[in-house]
GROMACS .gro file of N, CA and C in nm:
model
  312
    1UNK      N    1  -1.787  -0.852  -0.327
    1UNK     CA    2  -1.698  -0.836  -0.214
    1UNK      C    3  -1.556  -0.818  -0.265
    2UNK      N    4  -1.465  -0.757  -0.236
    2UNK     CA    5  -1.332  -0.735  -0.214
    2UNK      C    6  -1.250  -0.717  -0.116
    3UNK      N    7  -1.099  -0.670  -0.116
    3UNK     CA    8  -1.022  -0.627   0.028
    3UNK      C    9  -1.023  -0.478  -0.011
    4UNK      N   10  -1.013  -0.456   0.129
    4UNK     CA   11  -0.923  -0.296   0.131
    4UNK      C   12  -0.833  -0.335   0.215
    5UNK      N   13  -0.681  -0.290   0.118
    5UNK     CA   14  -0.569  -0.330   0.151
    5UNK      C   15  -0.460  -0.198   0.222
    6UNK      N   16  -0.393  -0.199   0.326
    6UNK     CA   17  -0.320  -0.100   0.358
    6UNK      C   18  -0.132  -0.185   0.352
    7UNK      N   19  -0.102  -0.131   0.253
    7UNK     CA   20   0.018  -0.163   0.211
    7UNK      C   21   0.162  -0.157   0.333
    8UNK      N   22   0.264  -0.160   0.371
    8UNK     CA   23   0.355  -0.109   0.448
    8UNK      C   24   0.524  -0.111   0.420
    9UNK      N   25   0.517  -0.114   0.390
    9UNK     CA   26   0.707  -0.055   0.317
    9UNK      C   27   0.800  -0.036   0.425
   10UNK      N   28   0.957  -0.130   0.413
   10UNK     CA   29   1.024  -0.186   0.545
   10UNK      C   30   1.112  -0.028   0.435
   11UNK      N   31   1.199   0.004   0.552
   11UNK     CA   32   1.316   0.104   0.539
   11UNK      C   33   1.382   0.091   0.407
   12UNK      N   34   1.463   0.170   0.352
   12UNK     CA   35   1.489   0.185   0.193
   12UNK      C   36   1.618   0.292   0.194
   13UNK      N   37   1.738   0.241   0.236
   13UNK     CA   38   1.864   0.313   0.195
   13UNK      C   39   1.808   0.430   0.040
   14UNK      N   40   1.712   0.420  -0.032
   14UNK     CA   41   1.663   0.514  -0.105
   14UNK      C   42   1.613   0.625  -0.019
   15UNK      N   43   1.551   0.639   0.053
   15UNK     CA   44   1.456   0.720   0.134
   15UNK      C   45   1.492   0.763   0.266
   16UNK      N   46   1.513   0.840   0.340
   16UNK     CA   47   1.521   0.857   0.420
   16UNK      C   48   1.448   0.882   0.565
   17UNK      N   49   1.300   0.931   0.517
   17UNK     CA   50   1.217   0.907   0.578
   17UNK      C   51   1.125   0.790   0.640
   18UNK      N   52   1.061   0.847   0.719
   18UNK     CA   53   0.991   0.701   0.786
   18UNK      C   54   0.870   0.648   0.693
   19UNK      N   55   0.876   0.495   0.704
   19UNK     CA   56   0.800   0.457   0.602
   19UNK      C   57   0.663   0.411   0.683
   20UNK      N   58   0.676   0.439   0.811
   20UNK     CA   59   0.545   0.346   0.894
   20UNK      C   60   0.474   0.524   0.968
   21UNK      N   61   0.336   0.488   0.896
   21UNK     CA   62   0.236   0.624   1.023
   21UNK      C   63   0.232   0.622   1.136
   22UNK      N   64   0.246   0.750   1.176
   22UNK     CA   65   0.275   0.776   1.324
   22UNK      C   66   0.158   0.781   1.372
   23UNK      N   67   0.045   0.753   1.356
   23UNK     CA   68  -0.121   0.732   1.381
   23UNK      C   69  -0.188   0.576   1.345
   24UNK      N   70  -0.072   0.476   1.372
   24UNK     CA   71  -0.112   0.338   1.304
   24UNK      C   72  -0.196   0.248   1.375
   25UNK      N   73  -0.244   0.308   1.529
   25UNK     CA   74  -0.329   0.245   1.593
   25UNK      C   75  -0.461   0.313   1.540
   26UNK      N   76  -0.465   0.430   1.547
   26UNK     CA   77  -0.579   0.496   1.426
   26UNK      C   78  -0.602   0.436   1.301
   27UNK      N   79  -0.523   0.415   1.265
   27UNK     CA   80  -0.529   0.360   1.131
   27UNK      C   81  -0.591   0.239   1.086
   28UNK      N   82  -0.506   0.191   1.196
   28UNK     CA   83  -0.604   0.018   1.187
   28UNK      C   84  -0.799  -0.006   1.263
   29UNK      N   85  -0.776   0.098   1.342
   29UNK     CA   86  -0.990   0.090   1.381
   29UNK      C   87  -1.028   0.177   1.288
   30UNK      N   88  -0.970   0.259   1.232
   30UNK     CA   89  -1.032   0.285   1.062
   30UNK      C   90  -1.075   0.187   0.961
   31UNK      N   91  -0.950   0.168   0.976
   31UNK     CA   92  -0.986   0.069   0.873
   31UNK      C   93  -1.060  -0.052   0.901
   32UNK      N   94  -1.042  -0.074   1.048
   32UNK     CA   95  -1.142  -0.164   1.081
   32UNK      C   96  -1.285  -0.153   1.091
   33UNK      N   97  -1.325  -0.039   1.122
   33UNK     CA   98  -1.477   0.020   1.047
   33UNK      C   99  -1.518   0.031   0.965
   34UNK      N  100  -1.441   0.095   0.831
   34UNK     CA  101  -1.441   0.086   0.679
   34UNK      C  102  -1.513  -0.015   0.651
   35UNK      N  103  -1.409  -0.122   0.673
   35UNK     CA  104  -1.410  -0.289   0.643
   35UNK      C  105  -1.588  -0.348   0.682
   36UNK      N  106  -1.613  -0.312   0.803
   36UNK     CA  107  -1.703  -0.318   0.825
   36UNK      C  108  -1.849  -0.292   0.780
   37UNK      N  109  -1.837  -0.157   0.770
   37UNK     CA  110  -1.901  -0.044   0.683
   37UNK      C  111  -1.970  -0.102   0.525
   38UNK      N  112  -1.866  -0.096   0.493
   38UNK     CA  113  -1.801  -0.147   0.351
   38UNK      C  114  -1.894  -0.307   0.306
   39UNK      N  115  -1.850  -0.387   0.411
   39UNK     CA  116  -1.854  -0.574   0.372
   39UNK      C  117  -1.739  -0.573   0.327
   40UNK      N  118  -1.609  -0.551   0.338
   40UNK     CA  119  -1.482  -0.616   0.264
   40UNK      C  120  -1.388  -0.643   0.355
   41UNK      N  121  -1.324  -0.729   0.321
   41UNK     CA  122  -1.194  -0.783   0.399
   41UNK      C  123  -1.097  -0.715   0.421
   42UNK      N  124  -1.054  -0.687   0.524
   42UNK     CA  125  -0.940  -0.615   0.605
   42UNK      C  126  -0.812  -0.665   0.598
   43UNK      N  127  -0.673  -0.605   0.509
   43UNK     CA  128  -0.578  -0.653   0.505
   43UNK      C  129  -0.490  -0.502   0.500
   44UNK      N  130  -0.488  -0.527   0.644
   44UNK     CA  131  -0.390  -0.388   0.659
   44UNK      C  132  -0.239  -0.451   0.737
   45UNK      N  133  -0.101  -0.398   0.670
   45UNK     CA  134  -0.005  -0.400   0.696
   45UNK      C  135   0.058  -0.496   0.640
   46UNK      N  136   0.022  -0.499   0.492
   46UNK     CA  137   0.082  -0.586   0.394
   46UNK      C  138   0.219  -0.584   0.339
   47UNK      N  139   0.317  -0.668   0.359
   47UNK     CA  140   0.458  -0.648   0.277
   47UNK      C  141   0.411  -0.705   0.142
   48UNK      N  142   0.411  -0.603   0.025
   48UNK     CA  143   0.444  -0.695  -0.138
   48UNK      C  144   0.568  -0.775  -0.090
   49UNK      N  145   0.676  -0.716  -0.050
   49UNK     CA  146   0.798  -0.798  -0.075
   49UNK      C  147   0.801  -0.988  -0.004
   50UNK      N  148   0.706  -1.005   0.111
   50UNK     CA  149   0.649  -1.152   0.187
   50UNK      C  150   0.562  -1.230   0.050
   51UNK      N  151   0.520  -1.147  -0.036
   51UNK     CA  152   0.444  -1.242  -0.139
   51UNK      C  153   0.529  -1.259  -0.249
   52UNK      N  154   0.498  -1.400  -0.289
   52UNK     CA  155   0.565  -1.378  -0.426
   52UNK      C  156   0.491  -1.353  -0.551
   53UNK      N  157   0.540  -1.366  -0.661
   53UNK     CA  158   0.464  -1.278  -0.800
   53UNK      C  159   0.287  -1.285  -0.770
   54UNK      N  160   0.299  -1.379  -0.815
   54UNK     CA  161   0.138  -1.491  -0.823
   54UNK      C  162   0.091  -1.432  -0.654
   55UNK      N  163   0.117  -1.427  -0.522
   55UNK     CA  164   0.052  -1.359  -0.430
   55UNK      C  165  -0.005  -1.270  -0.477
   56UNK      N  166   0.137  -1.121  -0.546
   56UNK     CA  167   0.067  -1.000  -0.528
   56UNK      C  168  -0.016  -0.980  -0.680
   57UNK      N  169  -0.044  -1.055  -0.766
   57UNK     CA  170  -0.114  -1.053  -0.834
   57UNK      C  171  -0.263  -1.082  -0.803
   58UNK      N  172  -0.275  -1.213  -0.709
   58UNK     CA  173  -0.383  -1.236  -0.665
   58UNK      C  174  -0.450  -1.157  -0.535
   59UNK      N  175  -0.379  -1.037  -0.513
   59UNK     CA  176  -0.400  -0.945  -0.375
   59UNK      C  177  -0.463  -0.840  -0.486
   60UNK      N  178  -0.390  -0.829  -0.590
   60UNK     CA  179  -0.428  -0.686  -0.696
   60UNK      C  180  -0.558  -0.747  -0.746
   61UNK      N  181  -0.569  -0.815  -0.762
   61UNK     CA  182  -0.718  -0.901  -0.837
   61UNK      C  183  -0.808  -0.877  -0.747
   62UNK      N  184  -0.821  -0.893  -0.616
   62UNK     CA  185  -0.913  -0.921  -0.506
   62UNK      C  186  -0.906  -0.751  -0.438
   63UNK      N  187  -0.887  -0.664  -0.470
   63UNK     CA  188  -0.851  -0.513  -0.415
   63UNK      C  189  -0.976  -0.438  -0.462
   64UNK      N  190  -1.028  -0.383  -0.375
   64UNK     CA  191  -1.110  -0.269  -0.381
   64UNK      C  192  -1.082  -0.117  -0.377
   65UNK      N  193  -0.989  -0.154  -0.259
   65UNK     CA  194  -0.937  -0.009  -0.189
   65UNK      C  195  -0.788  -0.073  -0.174
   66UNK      N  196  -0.707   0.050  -0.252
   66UNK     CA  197  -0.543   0.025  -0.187
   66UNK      C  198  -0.486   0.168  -0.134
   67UNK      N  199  -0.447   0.145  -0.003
   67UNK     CA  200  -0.373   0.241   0.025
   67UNK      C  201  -0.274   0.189   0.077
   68UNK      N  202  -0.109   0.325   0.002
   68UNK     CA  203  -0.023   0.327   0.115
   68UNK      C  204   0.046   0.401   0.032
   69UNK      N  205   0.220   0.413   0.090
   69UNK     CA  206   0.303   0.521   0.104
   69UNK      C  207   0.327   0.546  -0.032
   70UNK      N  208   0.399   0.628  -0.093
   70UNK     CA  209   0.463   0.660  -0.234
   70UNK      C  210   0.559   0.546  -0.247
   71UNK      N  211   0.540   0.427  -0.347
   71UNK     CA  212   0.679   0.363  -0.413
   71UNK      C  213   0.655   0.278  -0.536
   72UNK      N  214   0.700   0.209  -0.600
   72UNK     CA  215   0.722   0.122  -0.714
   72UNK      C  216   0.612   0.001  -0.677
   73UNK      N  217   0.588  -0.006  -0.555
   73UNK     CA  218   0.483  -0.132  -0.519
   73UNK      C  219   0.344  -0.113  -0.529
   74UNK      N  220   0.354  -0.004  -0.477
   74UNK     CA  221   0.151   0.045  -0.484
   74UNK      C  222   0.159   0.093  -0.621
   75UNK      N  223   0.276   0.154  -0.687
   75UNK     CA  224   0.237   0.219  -0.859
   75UNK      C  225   0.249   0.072  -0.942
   76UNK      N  226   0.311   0.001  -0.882
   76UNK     CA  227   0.295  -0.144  -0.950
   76UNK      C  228   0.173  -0.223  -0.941
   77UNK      N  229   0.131  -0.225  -0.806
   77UNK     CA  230   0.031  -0.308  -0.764
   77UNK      C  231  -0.091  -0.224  -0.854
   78UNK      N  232  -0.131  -0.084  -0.883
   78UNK     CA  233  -0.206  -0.006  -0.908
   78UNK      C  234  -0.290  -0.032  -1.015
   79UNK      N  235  -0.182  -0.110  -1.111
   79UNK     CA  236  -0.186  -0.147  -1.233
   79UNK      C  237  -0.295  -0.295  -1.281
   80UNK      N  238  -0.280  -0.331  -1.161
   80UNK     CA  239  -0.359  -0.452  -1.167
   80UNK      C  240  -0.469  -0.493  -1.072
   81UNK      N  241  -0.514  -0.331  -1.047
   81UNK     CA  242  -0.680  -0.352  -0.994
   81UNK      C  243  -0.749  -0.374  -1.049
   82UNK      N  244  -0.880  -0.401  -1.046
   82UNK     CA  245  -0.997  -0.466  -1.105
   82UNK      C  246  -1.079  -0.322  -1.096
   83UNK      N  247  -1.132  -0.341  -1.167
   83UNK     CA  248  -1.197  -0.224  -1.294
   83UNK      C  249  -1.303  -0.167  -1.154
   84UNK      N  250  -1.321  -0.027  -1.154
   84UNK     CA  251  -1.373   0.056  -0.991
   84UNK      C  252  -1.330   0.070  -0.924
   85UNK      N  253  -1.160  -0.024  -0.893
   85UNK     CA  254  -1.085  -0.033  -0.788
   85UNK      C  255  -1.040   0.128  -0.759
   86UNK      N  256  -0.995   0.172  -0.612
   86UNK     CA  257  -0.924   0.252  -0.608
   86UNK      C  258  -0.793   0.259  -0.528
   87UNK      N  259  -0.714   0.390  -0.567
   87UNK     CA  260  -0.560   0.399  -0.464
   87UNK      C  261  -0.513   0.506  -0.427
   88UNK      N  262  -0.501   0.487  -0.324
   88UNK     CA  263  -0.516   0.615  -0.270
   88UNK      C  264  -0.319   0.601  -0.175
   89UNK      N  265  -0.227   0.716  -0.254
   89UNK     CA  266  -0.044   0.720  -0.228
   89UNK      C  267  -0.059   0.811  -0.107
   90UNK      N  268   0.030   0.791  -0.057
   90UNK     CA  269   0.059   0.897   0.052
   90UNK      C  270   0.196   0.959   0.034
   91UNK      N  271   0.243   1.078   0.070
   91UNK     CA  272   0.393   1.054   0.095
   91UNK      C  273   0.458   1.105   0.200
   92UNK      N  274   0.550   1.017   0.253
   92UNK     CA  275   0.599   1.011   0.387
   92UNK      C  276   0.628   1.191   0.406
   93UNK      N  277   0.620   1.212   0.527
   93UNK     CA  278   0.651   1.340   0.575
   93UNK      C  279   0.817   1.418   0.554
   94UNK      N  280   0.836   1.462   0.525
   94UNK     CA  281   0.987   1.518   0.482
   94UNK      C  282   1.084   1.427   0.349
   95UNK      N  283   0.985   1.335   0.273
   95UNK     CA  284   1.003   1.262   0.165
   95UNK      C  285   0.923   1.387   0.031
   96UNK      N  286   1.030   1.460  -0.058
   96UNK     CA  287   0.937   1.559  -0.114
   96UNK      C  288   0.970   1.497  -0.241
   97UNK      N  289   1.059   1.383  -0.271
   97UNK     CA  290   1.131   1.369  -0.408
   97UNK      C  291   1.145   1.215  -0.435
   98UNK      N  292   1.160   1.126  -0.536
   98UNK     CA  293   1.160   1.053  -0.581
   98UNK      C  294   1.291   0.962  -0.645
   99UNK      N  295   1.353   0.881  -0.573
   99UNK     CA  296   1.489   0.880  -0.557
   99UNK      C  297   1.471   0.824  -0.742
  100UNK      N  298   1.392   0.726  -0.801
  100UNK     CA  299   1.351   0.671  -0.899
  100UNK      C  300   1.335   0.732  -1.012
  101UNK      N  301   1.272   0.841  -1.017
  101UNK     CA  302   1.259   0.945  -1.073
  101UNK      C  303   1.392   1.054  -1.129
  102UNK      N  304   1.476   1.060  -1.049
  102UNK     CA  305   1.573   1.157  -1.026
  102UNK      C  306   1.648   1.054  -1.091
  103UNK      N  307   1.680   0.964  -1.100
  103UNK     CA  308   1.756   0.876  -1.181
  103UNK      C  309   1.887   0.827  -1.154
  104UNK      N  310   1.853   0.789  -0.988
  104UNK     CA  311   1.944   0.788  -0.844
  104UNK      C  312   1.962   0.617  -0.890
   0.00000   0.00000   0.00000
């Protein structure tokens, strides 16, 4: 057993775009079927930033499925799935560039 986790990212003077899906009631009876589907625990609309270290370590340990937007948290969190795990980035709509990257 594991989670499938749907990540969520608060606003970012980096970014300008919206960080929340405009289909998030969809999103969540997706994922609430998945979950189902699946046998795994449903943890959709997760802040990394509400956990501290040791949380999101123990969220990356317990992950099956991670999805969410393009940032430093899901490429962080990414790092510390458990071996089959997968992740699946999105990137926000009119977000084409990488403030991080660009060396902003």
């Amino acid at each position: 057993s594991g989670s499938f986790v749907v990540l969520r990212r608060r606003p970012s003077a980096l970014s300008p775009a919206s960080r929340e899906p405009k289909n998030g009631k969809e999103l969540h009876a997706a994922a609430a079927k998945l979950c189902a589907l699946a046998k795994l625990r449903c943890a959709v609309g997760i802040f990394l930033e509400d956990l501290d270290w040791w949380g999101q370590l123990a969220l990356a340990h317990g992950t099956k499925a991670l999805v969410g937007y393009h940032g430093s948290g899901l490429g962080a969190m990414s790092l510390w799935l458990p071996r089959g795990a997968v992740a699946l980035e999105f990137l926000p709509e009119g977000c084409w560039w990488c403030g991080f990257a660009l060396g902003v």
